[in-house]
Amino acid sequence: MAPLAKFTAEEDPRHALVDWMAKPDNPFFAKTLVNRLWGHFMGRGLYHEVDDLRDSNPPSNPELLDALAKDFVKKQVSTSSTLFA
């Protein structure tokens, strides 16, 4: 188990959470966001339901999901670059 982070009274722990979530090596953030974008525009996510990303619910097209997530990270998690590319 990883050690717990310690914060001073002046620090906001939400900043550490956001930093961890948006790290390029966090596969969940990119996959979750591109799945939500796909679901918004296509009417159904690559994971169905759009917010059900568990091992027992595989994506309908894992290769596409991985490619979209990698492209999203490459574009520095920019939704506008992903949408208008």
mmCIF file of N, CA and C in Angstrom:
data_model
loop_
_atom_site.group_PDB
_atom_site.id
_atom_site.type_symbol
_atom_site.label_atom_id
_atom_site.label_comp_id
_atom_site.label_asym_id
_atom_site.label_seq_id
_atom_site.Cartn_x
_atom_site.Cartn_y
_atom_site.Cartn_z
ATOM 1 N N MET A 1 0.844 -1.169 0.000
ATOM 2 C CA MET A 1 0.000 0.000 0.000
ATOM 3 C C MET A 1 0.900 1.246 0.000
ATOM 4 N N ALA A 2 0.542 2.201 -0.799
ATOM 5 C CA ALA A 2 1.315 3.439 -0.900
ATOM 6 C C ALA A 2 1.131 4.275 0.364
ATOM 7 N N PRO A 3 2.169 5.018 0.736
ATOM 8 C CA PRO A 3 2.021 5.880 1.916
ATOM 9 C C PRO A 3 1.026 6.994 1.656
ATOM 10 N N LEU A 4 0.355 7.401 2.699
ATOM 11 C CA LEU A 4 -0.622 8.480 2.582
ATOM 12 C C LEU A 4 0.088 9.819 2.410
ATOM 13 N N ALA A 5 -0.454 10.651 1.551
ATOM 14 C CA ALA A 5 0.107 11.986 1.344
ATOM 15 C C ALA A 5 -0.266 12.869 2.519
ATOM 16 N N LYS A 6 0.652 13.763 2.842
ATOM 17 C CA LYS A 6 0.388 14.703 3.941
ATOM 18 C C LYS A 6 0.335 16.106 3.356
ATOM 19 N N PHE A 7 -0.608 16.883 3.842
ATOM 20 C CA PHE A 7 -0.818 18.241 3.349
ATOM 21 C C PHE A 7 -0.835 19.202 4.524
ATOM 22 N N THR A 8 -0.306 20.382 4.272
ATOM 23 C CA THR A 8 -0.378 21.429 5.294
ATOM 24 C C THR A 8 -1.773 22.047 5.254
ATOM 25 N N ALA A 9 -2.058 22.870 6.221
ATOM 26 C CA ALA A 9 -3.373 23.523 6.282
ATOM 27 C C ALA A 9 -3.599 24.440 5.083
ATOM 28 N N GLU A 10 -2.512 24.961 4.490
ATOM 29 C CA GLU A 10 -2.643 25.877 3.355
ATOM 30 C C GLU A 10 -2.807 25.135 2.019
ATOM 31 N N GLU A 11 -2.451 23.870 1.974
ATOM 32 C CA GLU A 11 -2.505 23.105 0.730
ATOM 33 C C GLU A 11 -3.890 22.499 0.512
ATOM 34 N N ASP A 12 -4.289 22.459 -0.722
ATOM 35 C CA ASP A 12 -5.569 21.863 -1.074
ATOM 36 C C ASP A 12 -5.306 20.471 -1.647
ATOM 37 N N PRO A 13 -5.736 19.403 -0.978
ATOM 38 C CA PRO A 13 -5.457 18.052 -1.464
ATOM 39 C C PRO A 13 -6.095 17.753 -2.824
ATOM 40 N N ARG A 14 -7.068 18.549 -3.217
ATOM 41 C CA ARG A 14 -7.689 18.319 -4.522
ATOM 42 C C ARG A 14 -6.702 18.559 -5.659
ATOM 43 N N HIS A 15 -5.730 19.452 -5.453
ATOM 44 C CA HIS A 15 -4.720 19.693 -6.483
ATOM 45 C C HIS A 15 -3.879 18.439 -6.719
ATOM 46 N N ALA A 16 -3.531 17.748 -5.642
ATOM 47 C CA ALA A 16 -2.767 16.499 -5.774
ATOM 48 C C ALA A 16 -3.597 15.442 -6.496
ATOM 49 N N LEU A 17 -4.883 15.388 -6.210
ATOM 50 C CA LEU A 17 -5.764 14.436 -6.882
ATOM 51 C C LEU A 17 -5.841 14.716 -8.376
ATOM 52 N N VAL A 18 -6.012 15.966 -8.735
ATOM 53 C CA VAL A 18 -6.079 16.335 -10.156
ATOM 54 C C VAL A 18 -4.755 16.038 -10.852
ATOM 55 N N ASP A 19 -3.650 16.342 -10.193
ATOM 56 C CA ASP A 19 -2.344 16.050 -10.775
ATOM 57 C C ASP A 19 -2.184 14.558 -11.046
ATOM 58 N N TRP A 20 -2.599 13.730 -10.096
ATOM 59 C CA TRP A 20 -2.507 12.278 -10.283
ATOM 60 C C TRP A 20 -3.449 11.811 -11.397
ATOM 61 N N MET A 21 -4.673 12.317 -11.409
ATOM 62 C CA MET A 21 -5.655 11.880 -12.403
ATOM 63 C C MET A 21 -5.205 12.187 -13.819
ATOM 64 N N ALA A 22 -4.605 13.338 -14.039
ATOM 65 C CA ALA A 22 -4.256 13.769 -15.387
ATOM 66 C C ALA A 22 -2.854 13.347 -15.817
ATOM 67 N N LYS A 23 -2.156 12.557 -15.014
ATOM 68 C CA LYS A 23 -0.822 12.097 -15.401
ATOM 69 C C LYS A 23 -0.921 11.231 -16.657
ATOM 70 N N PRO A 24 0.027 11.384 -17.577
ATOM 71 C CA PRO A 24 -0.002 10.575 -18.807
ATOM 72 C C PRO A 24 0.060 9.068 -18.551
ATOM 73 N N ASP A 25 0.657 8.648 -17.425
ATOM 74 C CA ASP A 25 0.751 7.210 -17.160
ATOM 75 C C ASP A 25 -0.464 6.653 -16.409
ATOM 76 N N ASN A 26 -1.499 7.465 -16.217
ATOM 77 C CA ASN A 26 -2.747 6.994 -15.620
ATOM 78 C C ASN A 26 -3.692 6.604 -16.758
ATOM 79 N N PRO A 27 -3.815 5.319 -17.075
ATOM 80 C CA PRO A 27 -4.628 4.912 -18.227
ATOM 81 C C PRO A 27 -6.122 5.138 -18.037
ATOM 82 N N PHE A 28 -6.570 5.222 -16.820
ATOM 83 C CA PHE A 28 -8.004 5.333 -16.563
ATOM 84 C C PHE A 28 -8.575 6.682 -16.969
ATOM 85 N N PHE A 29 -7.843 7.743 -16.723
ATOM 86 C CA PHE A 29 -8.344 9.080 -17.029
ATOM 87 C C PHE A 29 -8.604 9.236 -18.527
ATOM 88 N N ALA A 30 -7.626 8.923 -19.346
ATOM 89 C CA ALA A 30 -7.767 9.089 -20.797
ATOM 90 C C ALA A 30 -8.868 8.181 -21.349
ATOM 91 N N LYS A 31 -8.893 6.938 -20.914
ATOM 92 C CA LYS A 31 -9.919 6.013 -21.415
ATOM 93 C C LYS A 31 -11.316 6.450 -20.989
ATOM 94 N N THR A 32 -11.435 6.915 -19.764
ATOM 95 C CA THR A 32 -12.739 7.370 -19.283
ATOM 96 C C THR A 32 -13.227 8.571 -20.081
ATOM 97 N N LEU A 33 -12.335 9.521 -20.298
ATOM 98 C CA LEU A 33 -12.759 10.733 -20.995
ATOM 99 C C LEU A 33 -13.078 10.470 -22.465
ATOM 100 N N VAL A 34 -12.238 9.709 -23.168
ATOM 101 C CA VAL A 34 -12.558 9.455 -24.580
ATOM 102 C C VAL A 34 -13.793 8.575 -24.710
ATOM 103 N N ASN A 35 -14.019 7.695 -23.754
ATOM 104 C CA ASN A 35 -15.248 6.897 -23.782
ATOM 105 C C ASN A 35 -16.474 7.786 -23.607
ATOM 106 N N ARG A 36 -16.390 8.759 -22.716
ATOM 107 C CA ARG A 36 -17.508 9.685 -22.523
ATOM 108 C C ARG A 36 -17.741 10.541 -23.770
ATOM 109 N N LEU A 37 -16.654 11.007 -24.393
ATOM 110 C CA LEU A 37 -16.802 11.782 -25.629
ATOM 111 C C LEU A 37 -17.437 10.925 -26.718
ATOM 112 N N TRP A 38 -16.954 9.705 -26.867
ATOM 113 C CA TRP A 38 -17.513 8.785 -27.868
ATOM 114 C C TRP A 38 -19.001 8.564 -27.592
ATOM 115 N N GLY A 39 -19.336 8.311 -26.339
ATOM 116 C CA GLY A 39 -20.733 8.090 -25.977
ATOM 117 C C GLY A 39 -21.607 9.303 -26.241
ATOM 118 N N HIS A 40 -21.060 10.485 -26.009
ATOM 119 C CA HIS A 40 -21.821 11.712 -26.245
ATOM 120 C C HIS A 40 -22.162 11.868 -27.730
ATOM 121 N N PHE A 41 -21.183 11.633 -28.581
ATOM 122 C CA PHE A 41 -21.399 11.861 -30.006
ATOM 123 C C PHE A 41 -22.005 10.672 -30.736
ATOM 124 N N MET A 42 -21.764 9.467 -30.256
ATOM 125 C CA MET A 42 -22.253 8.284 -30.952
ATOM 126 C C MET A 42 -23.494 7.670 -30.307
ATOM 127 N N GLY A 43 -23.882 8.194 -29.136
ATOM 128 C CA GLY A 43 -25.082 7.691 -28.478
ATOM 129 C C GLY A 43 -24.833 6.493 -27.584
ATOM 130 N N ARG A 44 -23.652 5.921 -27.649
ATOM 131 C CA ARG A 44 -23.285 4.772 -26.816
ATOM 132 C C ARG A 44 -21.766 4.747 -26.703
ATOM 133 N N GLY A 45 -21.262 4.553 -25.485
ATOM 134 C CA GLY A 45 -19.822 4.505 -25.280
ATOM 135 C C GLY A 45 -19.222 3.204 -25.765
ATOM 136 N N LEU A 46 -17.914 3.185 -25.863
ATOM 137 C CA LEU A 46 -17.216 1.942 -26.180
ATOM 138 C C LEU A 46 -17.352 0.958 -25.025
ATOM 139 N N TYR A 47 -17.506 1.481 -23.813
ATOM 140 C CA TYR A 47 -17.979 0.706 -22.667
ATOM 141 C C TYR A 47 -19.453 1.035 -22.542
ATOM 142 N N HIS A 48 -20.278 0.005 -22.406
ATOM 143 C CA HIS A 48 -21.699 0.255 -22.207
ATOM 144 C C HIS A 48 -22.061 -0.276 -20.833
ATOM 145 N N GLU A 49 -22.483 0.470 -20.021
ATOM 146 C CA GLU A 49 -22.811 1.862 -19.870
ATOM 147 C C GLU A 49 -21.539 2.716 -19.891
ATOM 148 N N VAL A 50 -21.705 3.992 -20.208
ATOM 149 C CA VAL A 50 -20.563 4.871 -20.427
ATOM 150 C C VAL A 50 -19.691 5.040 -19.183
ATOM 151 N N ASP A 51 -20.260 4.854 -18.003
ATOM 152 C CA ASP A 51 -19.482 5.028 -16.773
ATOM 153 C C ASP A 51 -19.176 3.704 -16.075
ATOM 154 N N ASP A 52 -19.266 2.598 -16.792
ATOM 155 C CA ASP A 52 -19.066 1.268 -16.208
ATOM 156 C C ASP A 52 -17.783 0.633 -16.763
ATOM 157 N N LEU A 53 -16.634 1.108 -16.284
ATOM 158 C CA LEU A 53 -15.342 0.634 -16.765
ATOM 159 C C LEU A 53 -14.757 -0.379 -15.789
ATOM 160 N N ARG A 54 -15.302 -1.548 -15.774
ATOM 161 C CA ARG A 54 -14.762 -2.592 -14.901
ATOM 162 C C ARG A 54 -14.313 -3.769 -15.756
ATOM 163 N N ASP A 55 -13.490 -4.631 -15.184
ATOM 164 C CA ASP A 55 -12.925 -5.759 -15.935
ATOM 165 C C ASP A 55 -13.994 -6.678 -16.504
ATOM 166 N N SER A 56 -15.096 -6.833 -15.801
ATOM 167 C CA SER A 56 -16.143 -7.744 -16.271
ATOM 168 C C SER A 56 -17.058 -7.098 -17.319
ATOM 169 N N ASN A 57 -16.756 -5.861 -17.720
ATOM 170 C CA ASN A 57 -17.509 -5.165 -18.763
ATOM 171 C C ASN A 57 -16.513 -4.631 -19.796
ATOM 172 N N PRO A 58 -16.020 -5.502 -20.679
ATOM 173 C CA PRO A 58 -14.991 -5.063 -21.629
ATOM 174 C C PRO A 58 -15.547 -4.088 -22.664
ATOM 175 N N PRO A 59 -14.678 -3.225 -23.219
ATOM 176 C CA PRO A 59 -15.133 -2.309 -24.269
ATOM 177 C C PRO A 59 -15.488 -3.078 -25.537
ATOM 178 N N SER A 60 -16.372 -2.518 -26.334
ATOM 179 C CA SER A 60 -16.782 -3.180 -27.575
ATOM 180 C C SER A 60 -15.656 -3.200 -28.603
ATOM 181 N N ASN A 61 -14.750 -2.228 -28.541
ATOM 182 C CA ASN A 61 -13.621 -2.174 -29.466
ATOM 183 C C ASN A 61 -12.394 -1.682 -28.691
ATOM 184 N N PRO A 62 -11.689 -2.611 -28.019
ATOM 185 C CA PRO A 62 -10.572 -2.198 -27.166
ATOM 186 C C PRO A 62 -9.435 -1.534 -27.945
ATOM 187 N N GLU A 63 -9.209 -1.940 -29.186
ATOM 188 C CA GLU A 63 -8.135 -1.339 -29.993
ATOM 189 C C GLU A 63 -8.445 0.128 -30.283
ATOM 190 N N LEU A 64 -9.688 0.419 -30.617
ATOM 191 C CA LEU A 64 -10.093 1.800 -30.874
ATOM 192 C C LEU A 64 -9.983 2.633 -29.598
ATOM 193 N N LEU A 65 -10.450 2.098 -28.487
ATOM 194 C CA LEU A 65 -10.370 2.809 -27.215
ATOM 195 C C LEU A 65 -8.916 3.127 -26.862
ATOM 196 N N ASP A 66 -8.023 2.153 -27.017
ATOM 197 C CA ASP A 66 -6.602 2.380 -26.722
ATOM 198 C C ASP A 66 -6.011 3.442 -27.640
ATOM 199 N N ALA A 67 -6.342 3.388 -28.930
ATOM 200 C CA ALA A 67 -5.815 4.373 -29.882
ATOM 201 C C ALA A 67 -6.322 5.776 -29.554
ATOM 202 N N LEU A 68 -7.597 5.896 -29.235
ATOM 203 C CA LEU A 68 -8.154 7.203 -28.871
ATOM 204 C C LEU A 68 -7.524 7.739 -27.585
ATOM 205 N N ALA A 69 -7.331 6.853 -26.602
ATOM 206 C CA ALA A 69 -6.733 7.272 -25.331
ATOM 207 C C ALA A 69 -5.282 7.710 -25.535
ATOM 208 N N LYS A 70 -4.522 6.968 -26.327
ATOM 209 C CA LYS A 70 -3.120 7.340 -26.598
ATOM 210 C C LYS A 70 -3.054 8.673 -27.326
ATOM 211 N N ASP A 71 -3.930 8.876 -28.285
ATOM 212 C CA ASP A 71 -3.961 10.139 -29.024
ATOM 213 C C ASP A 71 -4.331 11.296 -28.093
ATOM 214 N N PHE A 72 -5.263 11.057 -27.197
ATOM 215 C CA PHE A 72 -5.695 12.068 -26.235
ATOM 216 C C PHE A 72 -4.529 12.490 -25.336
ATOM 217 N N VAL A 73 -3.751 11.511 -24.857
ATOM 218 C CA VAL A 73 -2.590 11.805 -24.010
ATOM 219 C C VAL A 73 -1.526 12.531 -24.823
ATOM 220 N N LYS A 74 -1.319 12.093 -26.070
ATOM 221 C CA LYS A 74 -0.328 12.727 -26.935
ATOM 222 C C LYS A 74 -0.662 14.199 -27.172
ATOM 223 N N LYS A 75 -1.943 14.512 -27.208
ATOM 224 C CA LYS A 75 -2.391 15.897 -27.409
ATOM 225 C C LYS A 75 -2.524 16.634 -26.086
ATOM 226 N N GLN A 76 -1.856 16.123 -25.067
ATOM 227 C CA GLN A 76 -1.803 16.738 -23.742
ATOM 228 C C GLN A 76 -3.193 16.933 -23.147
ATOM 229 N N VAL A 77 -3.980 15.893 -23.188
ATOM 230 C CA VAL A 77 -5.346 15.811 -22.660
ATOM 231 C C VAL A 77 -6.187 17.026 -23.025
ATOM 232 N N SER A 78 -6.136 17.363 -24.293
ATOM 233 C CA SER A 78 -6.910 18.484 -24.811
ATOM 234 C C SER A 78 -8.163 17.961 -25.503
ATOM 235 N N THR A 79 -9.320 18.229 -24.924
ATOM 236 C CA THR A 79 -10.558 17.759 -25.545
ATOM 237 C C THR A 79 -10.796 18.450 -26.884
ATOM 238 N N SER A 80 -10.467 19.721 -26.999
ATOM 239 C CA SER A 80 -10.702 20.421 -28.275
ATOM 240 C C SER A 80 -9.806 19.837 -29.363
ATOM 241 N N SER A 81 -8.545 19.523 -29.051
ATOM 242 C CA SER A 81 -7.671 18.917 -30.058
ATOM 243 C C SER A 81 -8.175 17.543 -30.459
ATOM 244 N N THR A 82 -8.723 16.823 -29.502
ATOM 245 C CA THR A 82 -9.254 15.482 -29.796
ATOM 246 C C THR A 82 -10.508 15.571 -30.661
ATOM 247 N N LEU A 83 -11.359 16.521 -30.360
ATOM 248 C CA LEU A 83 -12.624 16.638 -31.090
ATOM 249 C C LEU A 83 -12.450 17.186 -32.508
ATOM 250 N N PHE A 84 -11.524 18.094 -32.690
ATOM 251 C CA PHE A 84 -11.431 18.784 -33.971
ATOM 252 C C PHE A 84 -10.233 18.358 -34.796
ATOM 253 N N ALA A 85 -9.615 17.244 -34.465
ATOM 254 C CA ALA A 85 -8.452 16.766 -35.223
ATOM 255 C C ALA A 85 -8.872 16.074 -36.501
#
